[in-house]
Tab-separated table of C-alpha atoms and ligand atoms in Angstrom:
chain	number	residue	atom	x	y	z
A	10	MET	CA	-38.661	24.929	-5.336
A	11	LYS	CA	-42.423	24.997	-5.680
A	12	LYS	CA	-44.444	22.001	-4.545
A	13	ASP	CA	-45.193	20.727	-8.058
A	14	THR	CA	-41.481	20.579	-8.790
A	15	ARG	CA	-40.750	18.840	-5.501
A	16	LEU	CA	-43.470	16.308	-6.250
A	17	THR	CA	-41.839	15.541	-9.577
A	18	HIS	CA	-38.264	15.106	-8.354
A	19	ALA	CA	-38.177	14.309	-4.633
A	20	GLY	CA	-36.942	10.864	-3.646
A	21	LEU	CA	-35.375	10.047	-7.011
A	22	ASP	CA	-31.804	8.832	-7.401
A	23	PRO	CA	-31.652	7.358	-10.934
A	24	HIS	CA	-27.874	7.483	-11.356
A	25	ASN	CA	-27.397	5.146	-8.422
A	26	ASN	CA	-29.869	2.809	-10.065
A	27	HIS	CA	-28.646	2.116	-13.620
A	28	GLY	CA	-30.351	5.318	-14.810
A	29	VAL	CA	-33.811	3.917	-14.118
A	30	VAL	CA	-36.134	6.807	-13.271
A	31	ASN	CA	-38.139	5.245	-10.446
A	32	PRO	CA	-36.594	3.746	-7.301
A	33	PRO	CA	-36.677	-0.069	-7.391
A	34	VAL	CA	-38.779	-2.112	-4.962
A	35	TYR	CA	-36.488	-3.691	-2.393
A	36	HIS	CA	-37.954	-6.640	-0.528
A	37	ALA	CA	-35.929	-7.347	2.583
A	38	SER	CA	-35.863	-8.690	6.092
A	39	THR	CA	-32.143	-9.383	6.590
A	40	ILE	CA	-29.654	-6.704	5.641
A	41	LEU	CA	-26.055	-7.952	5.429
A	42	TYR	CA	-23.027	-6.145	6.884
A	43	PRO	CA	-19.697	-6.823	5.206
A	44	THR	CA	-17.552	-6.165	8.280
A	45	VAL	CA	-17.728	-5.801	12.057
A	46	GLU	CA	-16.898	-2.133	11.554
A	47	ALA	CA	-19.957	-1.659	9.310
A	48	LEU	CA	-22.123	-3.493	11.863
A	49	GLU	CA	-20.882	-1.260	14.661
A	50	GLN	CA	-21.353	1.862	12.562
A	51	ALA	CA	-24.994	0.888	12.048
A	52	GLU	CA	-25.399	0.533	15.838
A	53	ARG	CA	-24.152	4.084	16.297
A	54	THR	CA	-26.781	5.545	13.951
A	55	PRO	CA	-29.915	3.610	14.813
A	56	PHE	CA	-32.319	5.754	12.776
A	57	GLU	CA	-30.217	6.155	9.639
A	58	GLY	CA	-30.173	3.903	6.603
A	59	THR	CA	-31.066	0.255	6.229
A	60	ARG	CA	-30.376	-1.997	9.214
A	61	TYR	CA	-33.147	-4.495	9.163
A	62	GLY	CA	-36.208	-4.848	6.934
A	63	ARG	CA	-38.641	-3.636	9.580
A	64	ARG	CA	-36.848	-0.293	9.696
A	65	GLY	CA	-37.409	0.182	5.981
A	66	THR	CA	-35.500	-0.297	2.747
A	67	PRO	CA	-34.339	2.233	0.130
A	68	THR	CA	-37.880	2.097	-1.315
A	69	THR	CA	-39.330	3.218	2.012
A	70	PHE	CA	-36.712	5.932	2.364
A	71	ALA	CA	-37.436	7.282	-1.134
A	72	LEU	CA	-41.108	7.693	-0.240
A	73	GLU	CA	-40.258	9.233	3.127
A	74	GLU	CA	-37.925	11.713	1.491
A	75	ALA	CA	-40.578	12.718	-1.055
A	76	VAL	CA	-43.332	13.166	1.553
A	77	ALA	CA	-41.041	15.225	3.798
A	78	ALA	CA	-40.283	17.447	0.786
A	79	LEU	CA	-43.990	17.772	-0.027
A	80	GLU	CA	-44.992	18.690	3.519
A	81	GLY	CA	-41.936	20.858	4.146
A	82	GLY	CA	-40.973	18.888	7.265
A	83	TYR	CA	-37.639	17.582	8.525
A	84	ARG	CA	-38.228	13.880	7.923
A	85	SER	CA	-41.116	11.553	7.301
A	86	ILE	CA	-41.865	8.042	8.564
A	87	ALA	CA	-43.946	5.588	6.541
A	88	VAL	CA	-46.287	3.291	8.490
A	89	PRO	CA	-48.831	0.703	7.306
A	90	SER	CA	-51.994	2.852	7.531
A	91	GLY	CA	-53.236	6.337	8.236
A	92	LEU	CA	-54.644	5.212	11.555
A	93	SER	CA	-51.297	3.671	12.455
A	94	ALA	CA	-49.671	7.054	11.743
A	95	ILE	CA	-52.094	8.694	14.193
A	96	THR	CA	-51.765	6.097	16.945
A	97	THR	CA	-47.962	5.912	16.598
A	98	ALA	CA	-47.572	9.686	16.894
A	99	LEU	CA	-49.893	9.827	19.912
A	100	MET	CA	-48.126	6.917	21.650
A	101	ALA	CA	-44.756	8.570	21.043
A	102	PHE	CA	-45.665	11.647	23.075
A	103	LEU	CA	-48.176	10.446	25.705
A	104	LYS	CA	-47.784	8.404	28.867
A	105	SER	CA	-49.889	7.585	31.911
A	106	GLY	CA	-51.088	10.733	33.696
A	107	ASP	CA	-50.842	12.923	30.598
A	108	HIS	CA	-53.633	14.963	29.087
A	109	LEU	CA	-54.532	15.158	25.384
A	110	LEU	CA	-56.557	17.867	23.659
A	111	MET	CA	-58.352	16.306	20.706
A	112	VAL	CA	-60.493	18.182	18.197
A	113	ASP	CA	-64.157	17.164	18.372
A	114	THR	CA	-64.429	16.779	14.586
A	115	THR	CA	-61.643	14.223	14.367
A	116	TYR	CA	-61.715	11.105	12.214
A	117	GLN	CA	-63.860	8.689	14.197
A	118	PRO	CA	-61.326	5.844	14.689
A	119	THR	CA	-58.951	8.428	16.226
A	120	ARG	CA	-61.652	9.160	18.803
A	121	ALA	CA	-62.193	5.445	19.399
A	122	PHE	CA	-58.441	4.969	19.978
A	123	CYS	CA	-58.379	7.779	22.565
A	124	ASN	CA	-61.458	6.462	24.354
A	125	THR	CA	-60.235	2.868	24.566
A	126	VAL	CA	-56.478	2.301	24.233
A	127	LEU	CA	-55.238	5.665	25.523
A	128	ALA	CA	-57.847	5.732	28.298
A	129	GLY	CA	-56.712	2.248	29.295
A	130	PHE	CA	-53.129	3.505	29.587
A	131	GLY	CA	-54.243	6.362	31.853
A	132	VAL	CA	-54.188	9.175	29.294
A	133	GLU	CA	-57.098	11.595	29.670
A	134	THR	CA	-58.607	13.105	26.505
A	135	THR	CA	-60.574	16.350	26.367
A	136	TYR	CA	-62.428	17.009	23.128
A	137	TYR	CA	-62.582	20.623	22.027
A	138	ASP	CA	-64.740	22.651	19.668
A	139	PRO	CA	-62.785	23.156	16.394
A	140	MET	CA	-63.797	26.831	16.415
A	141	ALA	CA	-62.760	27.459	20.047
A	142	ASP	CA	-59.617	29.027	21.468
A	143	ILE	CA	-57.766	26.099	23.077
A	144	GLY	CA	-55.871	28.366	25.519
A	145	PRO	CA	-58.218	27.878	28.510
A	146	LEU	CA	-58.270	24.097	27.965
A	147	LEU	CA	-54.507	23.596	28.258
A	148	ARG	CA	-53.406	22.057	31.558
A	149	PRO	CA	-49.937	21.641	33.065
A	150	ASN	CA	-50.036	17.966	32.000
A	151	THR	CA	-51.331	18.595	28.453
A	152	LYS	CA	-48.668	16.962	26.287
A	153	VAL	CA	-50.365	16.824	22.896
A	154	VAL	CA	-52.779	19.094	21.052
A	155	PHE	CA	-54.268	17.228	18.106
A	156	LEU	CA	-55.840	19.053	15.176
A	157	GLU	CA	-57.638	17.993	12.056
A	158	SER	CA	-58.605	20.719	9.643
A	159	PRO	CA	-60.984	20.846	7.889
A	160	GLY	CA	-62.851	18.493	10.238
A	161	SER	CA	-64.004	15.055	9.144
A	162	GLN	CA	-67.385	15.050	7.378
A	163	THR	CA	-68.405	18.632	8.267
A	164	PHE	CA	-65.232	20.582	7.298
A	165	GLU	CA	-64.955	23.206	10.062
A	166	VAL	CA	-61.630	24.971	9.502
A	167	GLN	CA	-59.438	25.434	12.566
A	168	ASP	CA	-57.151	28.343	13.325
A	169	VAL	CA	-54.103	26.086	13.145
A	170	PRO	CA	-51.409	28.753	13.735
A	171	ALA	CA	-53.198	29.996	16.867
A	172	ALA	CA	-53.612	26.475	18.281
A	173	ALA	CA	-50.030	25.495	17.445
A	174	LYS	CA	-48.716	28.640	19.104
A	175	ALA	CA	-50.770	28.067	22.261
A	176	ALA	CA	-49.625	24.435	22.388
A	177	ARG	CA	-45.973	25.390	22.030
A	178	ALA	CA	-46.245	28.057	24.755
A	179	ALA	CA	-47.681	25.406	27.083
A	180	GLY	CA	-44.929	22.892	26.289
A	181	ALA	CA	-47.243	20.573	24.345
A	182	VAL	CA	-46.575	18.999	20.944
A	183	SER	CA	-49.048	19.945	18.208
A	184	MET	CA	-50.072	17.321	15.655
A	185	ILE	CA	-52.354	17.678	12.680
A	186	ASP	CA	-54.165	15.104	10.613
A	187	ASN	CA	-53.361	16.722	7.258
A	188	THR	CA	-55.024	14.113	5.045
A	189	TRP	CA	-57.626	16.529	3.639
A	190	SER	CA	-55.025	18.810	2.029
A	191	ALA	CA	-52.790	15.875	0.973
A	192	GLY	CA	-49.891	18.089	2.057
A	193	LEU	CA	-50.356	20.011	-1.171
A	194	TYR	CA	-52.849	22.732	-0.239
A	195	PHE	CA	-51.736	23.272	3.361
A	196	SER	CA	-48.200	23.482	4.766
A	197	PRO	CA	-48.423	22.622	8.478
A	198	PHE	CA	-44.814	23.442	9.319
A	199	GLU	CA	-45.189	26.981	7.990
A	200	HIS	CA	-48.090	27.318	10.422
A	201	GLY	CA	-46.155	26.198	13.501
A	202	VAL	CA	-47.253	22.565	13.759
A	203	ASP	CA	-44.767	19.971	15.085
A	204	ILE	CA	-46.091	16.802	13.453
A	205	SER	CA	-48.140	16.293	10.295
A	206	ILE	CA	-49.921	13.030	9.681
A	207	GLN	CA	-51.442	11.744	6.498
A	208	ALA	CA	-53.508	8.779	5.499
A	209	ALA	CA	-51.455	8.284	2.322
A	210	THR	CA	-54.163	5.725	1.572
A	211	LYS	CA	-56.221	8.674	0.322
A	212	TYR	CA	-54.777	11.157	-2.199
A	213	ILE	CA	-51.076	10.259	-2.163
A	214	VAL	CA	-51.790	6.695	-3.272
A	215	GLY	CA	-54.845	7.960	-5.137
A	216	HIS	CA	-55.966	4.681	-6.683
A	217	SER	CA	-57.893	2.932	-3.882
A	218	ASP	CA	-55.468	0.024	-3.752
A	219	VAL	CA	-53.042	0.592	-0.857
A	220	MET	CA	-53.209	1.235	2.902
A	221	LEU	CA	-50.408	3.547	4.047
A	222	GLY	CA	-49.707	6.366	6.481
A	223	THR	CA	-47.011	8.982	6.905
A	224	ILE	CA	-45.811	10.909	9.939
A	225	THR	CA	-43.774	13.989	9.068
A	226	THR	CA	-41.903	15.709	11.865
A	227	THR	CA	-39.758	18.670	12.829
A	228	LYS	CA	-36.107	18.060	13.689
A	229	ASP	CA	-36.961	18.152	17.418
A	230	THR	CA	-39.747	15.595	17.239
A	231	PHE	CA	-38.147	13.144	14.809
A	232	VAL	CA	-36.157	10.742	17.005
A	233	ARG	CA	-38.924	10.257	19.555
A	234	THR	CA	-41.462	9.567	16.810
A	235	LYS	CA	-39.131	7.271	14.879
A	236	ARG	CA	-38.262	5.310	18.017
A	237	ALA	CA	-41.958	4.780	18.791
A	238	ALA	CA	-42.658	3.719	15.210
A	239	SER	CA	-39.793	1.197	15.372
A	240	LEU	CA	-40.719	-0.175	18.783
A	241	LEU	CA	-44.408	-0.527	17.971
A	242	GLY	CA	-43.171	-2.973	15.365
A	243	THR	CA	-45.027	-1.728	12.325
A	244	SER	CA	-43.395	-1.689	8.916
A	245	ALA	CA	-44.705	-0.236	5.661
A	246	ALA	CA	-44.579	-2.798	2.851
A	247	PRO	CA	-42.185	-2.088	-0.049
A	248	ASP	CA	-44.725	-2.601	-2.838
A	249	ASP	CA	-47.087	-0.214	-1.062
A	250	CYS	CA	-44.341	2.397	-0.710
A	251	TYR	CA	-43.602	2.040	-4.407
A	252	LEU	CA	-47.258	2.590	-5.341
A	253	ALA	CA	-47.480	5.594	-3.018
A	254	LEU	CA	-44.402	7.101	-4.630
A	255	ARG	CA	-45.921	6.535	-8.051
A	256	GLY	CA	-49.195	8.103	-6.935
A	257	LEU	CA	-47.368	11.099	-5.526
A	258	ARG	CA	-46.039	12.091	-8.950
A	259	THR	CA	-49.542	12.854	-10.230
A	260	LEU	CA	-50.984	14.152	-6.955
A	261	SER	CA	-51.135	17.749	-8.073
A	262	VAL	CA	-52.913	17.172	-11.395
A	263	ARG	CA	-55.362	14.726	-9.845
A	264	LEU	CA	-56.183	17.004	-6.953
A	265	ALA	CA	-56.749	19.962	-9.271
A	266	ARG	CA	-59.441	17.966	-11.078
A	267	HIS	CA	-60.989	16.626	-7.855
A	268	GLN	CA	-61.112	20.195	-6.604
A	269	GLU	CA	-62.674	21.616	-9.753
A	270	SER	CA	-65.397	18.957	-9.925
A	271	ALA	CA	-66.254	19.141	-6.217
A	272	LEU	CA	-66.572	22.934	-6.384
A	273	ALA	CA	-68.800	22.749	-9.450
A	274	ILE	CA	-70.969	20.092	-7.815
A	275	ALA	CA	-71.100	21.987	-4.495
A	276	ARG	CA	-72.364	25.128	-6.263
A	277	TRP	CA	-74.843	23.141	-8.318
A	278	LEU	CA	-76.149	21.376	-5.197
A	279	GLU	CA	-76.650	24.694	-3.411
A	280	ASN	CA	-79.407	25.478	-5.911
A	281	ARG	CA	-81.131	22.104	-5.710
A	282	PRO	CA	-84.473	22.071	-3.863
A	283	GLU	CA	-83.636	18.634	-2.359
A	284	VAL	CA	-80.615	20.078	-0.516
A	285	ALA	CA	-80.938	22.109	2.690
A	286	HIS	CA	-77.236	22.775	3.180
A	287	VAL	CA	-73.934	22.131	1.364
A	288	LEU	CA	-70.793	21.707	3.489
A	289	HIS	CA	-67.528	22.702	1.815
A	290	PRO	CA	-64.765	24.991	3.146
A	291	ALA	CA	-64.768	27.132	-0.018
A	292	LEU	CA	-68.393	28.124	0.616
A	293	PRO	CA	-68.773	31.289	2.730
A	294	ASN	CA	-71.205	29.624	5.167
A	295	CYS	CA	-68.602	27.030	6.265
A	296	PRO	CA	-67.350	27.699	9.815
A	297	GLY	CA	-63.772	28.907	9.418
A	298	HIS	CA	-64.162	29.766	5.710
A	299	GLU	CA	-62.095	32.955	6.171
A	300	ILE	CA	-59.319	30.954	7.849
A	301	TRP	CA	-59.418	28.475	4.983
A	302	LYS	CA	-58.910	31.342	2.543
A	303	ARG	CA	-56.039	32.637	4.654
A	304	ASP	CA	-54.171	29.356	5.214
A	305	PHE	CA	-55.047	26.963	2.365
A	306	THR	CA	-54.269	27.146	-1.331
A	307	GLY	CA	-56.980	24.785	-2.539
A	308	SER	CA	-59.625	22.194	-1.753
A	309	ASN	CA	-60.203	18.548	-2.628
A	310	GLY	CA	-62.927	16.267	-3.967
A	311	LEU	CA	-64.949	16.038	-0.749
A	312	LEU	CA	-68.196	17.735	0.161
A	313	SER	CA	-71.189	16.920	2.308
A	314	VAL	CA	-74.862	17.765	1.998
A	315	VAL	CA	-77.712	17.927	4.451
A	316	LEU	CA	-80.835	16.925	2.568
A	317	GLU	CA	-84.309	18.288	3.209
A	318	ASP	CA	-86.403	16.153	5.513
A	319	TYR	CA	-86.599	12.939	3.455
A	320	ALA	CA	-87.510	9.516	4.833
A	321	LYS	CA	-84.859	6.810	5.078
A	322	GLU	CA	-86.595	4.795	2.312
A	323	ALA	CA	-86.296	7.708	-0.106
A	324	VAL	CA	-82.583	8.160	0.634
A	325	THR	CA	-82.091	4.403	0.274
A	326	ALA	CA	-83.781	4.474	-3.153
A	327	MET	CA	-81.484	7.322	-4.183
A	328	LEU	CA	-78.284	5.617	-3.017
A	329	ASP	CA	-79.096	2.088	-4.183
A	330	GLY	CA	-79.548	3.294	-7.749
A	331	MET	CA	-76.421	5.429	-8.134
A	332	ARG	CA	-74.276	4.429	-11.117
A	333	LEU	CA	-71.094	6.507	-10.763
A	334	PHE	CA	-71.135	7.492	-7.077
A	335	SER	CA	-70.515	4.125	-5.394
A	336	MET	CA	-71.025	3.483	-1.701
A	337	GLY	CA	-67.905	2.747	0.263
A	338	TYR	CA	-65.594	4.095	2.934
A	339	SER	CA	-62.361	5.928	2.361
A	340	TRP	CA	-61.836	8.519	-0.403
A	341	GLY	CA	-58.977	9.982	-2.422
A	342	GLY	CA	-59.092	7.436	-5.215
A	343	TYR	CA	-59.906	8.336	-8.815
A	344	GLU	CA	-63.519	7.194	-8.458
A	345	SER	CA	-66.565	8.935	-7.010
A	346	LEU	CA	-68.068	7.794	-3.728
A	347	ILE	CA	-71.162	8.590	-1.695
A	348	ILE	CA	-71.936	7.578	1.877
A	349	PRO	CA	-74.636	8.481	4.418
A	350	PHE	CA	-73.333	9.742	7.772
A	351	THR	CA	-74.568	10.926	11.170
A	352	PRO	CA	-72.169	13.562	12.564
A	353	HIS	CA	-74.158	14.213	15.729
A	354	THR	CA	-73.482	10.744	17.132
A	355	ALA	CA	-69.700	11.244	16.973
A	356	ARG	CA	-69.378	14.493	18.936
A	357	THR	CA	-69.142	15.303	22.597
A	358	ALA	CA	-67.770	18.866	22.885
A	359	THR	CA	-70.118	20.333	20.308
A	360	LYS	CA	-73.667	19.693	19.111
A	361	TRP	CA	-74.415	19.291	15.441
A	362	LEU	CA	-78.021	18.368	14.829
A	363	PRO	CA	-78.704	18.202	11.082
A	364	SER	CA	-82.194	19.081	9.875
A	365	GLY	CA	-82.264	16.069	7.522
A	366	PRO	CA	-80.256	13.066	6.300
A	367	CYS	CA	-76.552	13.742	5.582
A	368	LEU	CA	-74.487	12.448	2.661
A	369	ARG	CA	-70.754	12.734	2.096
A	370	LEU	CA	-69.581	12.782	-1.507
A	371	HIS	CA	-66.141	12.261	-2.949
A	372	CYS	CA	-65.995	13.614	-6.499
A	373	GLY	CA	-63.684	11.497	-8.624
A	374	LEU	CA	-62.012	12.062	-11.971
A	375	GLU	CA	-65.083	11.278	-14.096
A	376	ASP	CA	-66.520	13.996	-16.354
A	377	VAL	CA	-68.377	16.347	-14.038
A	378	SER	CA	-71.502	16.500	-16.233
A	379	ASP	CA	-71.837	12.711	-15.931
A	380	LEU	CA	-71.524	13.038	-12.151
A	381	MET	CA	-74.240	15.695	-12.071
A	382	GLU	CA	-76.500	13.528	-14.193
A	383	ASP	CA	-75.973	10.622	-11.780
A	384	LEU	CA	-76.974	12.888	-8.884
A	385	GLU	CA	-79.897	14.339	-10.803
A	386	LYS	CA	-81.311	10.850	-11.408
A	387	GLY	CA	-80.650	10.094	-7.744
A	388	PHE	CA	-82.771	13.094	-6.764
A	389	GLU	CA	-85.579	11.798	-8.989
A	390	ARG	CA	-85.564	8.550	-6.991
A	391	LEU	CA	-85.353	10.548	-3.772
A	392	ASN	CA	-88.432	12.593	-4.697
A	393	ALA	CA	-90.330	9.563	-5.948
A	394	GLY	CA	-89.843	7.939	-2.543
A	395	ARG	CA	-91.002	10.967	-0.580
B	416	LIG	C1	-58.929	7.613	6.125
B	416	LIG	C2	-58.455	8.545	7.148
B	416	LIG	C3	-57.592	8.132	8.154
B	416	LIG	C4	-57.164	6.690	8.321
B	416	LIG	O1	-56.410	6.226	7.263
B	416	LIG	P1	-56.320	4.664	6.948
B	416	LIG	O2	-55.212	4.569	5.983
B	416	LIG	O3	-57.665	4.269	6.419
B	416	LIG	O4	-56.012	3.975	8.252
B	416	LIG	C5	-57.149	9.070	9.050
B	416	LIG	N1	-57.537	10.352	8.976
B	416	LIG	C6	-58.372	10.792	8.014
B	416	LIG	C7	-58.753	12.221	7.986
B	416	LIG	C8	-58.849	9.903	7.070
B	416	LIG	O5	-59.701	10.341	6.148
């Protein structure tokens, strides 16, 4: 079945639920066993079904089933945030003395986790250029190769199949932060990746009201990941799983609109005199654009711009007066967002010195002409402050 069909039907079981279309929200800590035999059976299959609330309820499992179907993986594990999905997967496969290859353009809290918690546990991290061949960087003790493509904020597109293949040949597990594609426009498992992580907080939930993460695995990597998730003691909340499952049903139609608006705005911005550079993987000047065309089937609502050399006060005047593009972290909700950023301070393997101030935009579901007007008025304030 095609992804849109999977998104519509995965995780549903109405005829075991009075015919109700959506899975109910089960709130639970204690799960009761009717007999000693049932109790012992549960012991024999520690990662199957409901045992105890922390391990999930049928609501959790419905979401996990749907995300696994979306991503094309073996099984999925819901955790309380996207960052928790990243840290859980890394902890599952790394121990003291191991080496981790981490892409230089990773989400910044992932970098902070490697530099503090993992470093404290004796795991060494090497950051690599997203455009580089990772082959020469692999060491005998490299246990994980972590990818994120397109990269956070600047959208360099990695050659995922090549990196996954090199990792596998070296006996390392490959993991990708697949949040950008929402699992819809990129299929990691078809490109050789072992573990796909999403901040479901972003497009799966899609309404800026839930924190949630998912870790989707191959058959070989499932038990180790699931054990780590259980032992780290995190547990995705049932109401949040319900909202994520509800968001998932409209993921495809929402993302199509986000994509269309962001592309229109990216092309419009390319012709604005205030803008030095537009960053978006569908634009030919994006590093890895050809790979994006080869491996992805679409793009999302994100784009970044490097402005001409404007003073901070001018940028502040632009941002403070925006009406539709609000300032705030995260993205993937229905609303438009804008945020200043400084990519050069978050890199170590590569240099990225922008010629002017940088802004990241998330184009929401508003009418695109209203969004352009908001930006146009913003540019008037920018120029007035020059
Ligand atoms: C937001 C984000 C995360 C973290 O997700 P949270 O749910 O906010 O913890 C991880 N990776 C990427 C690429 C993100 O954009």
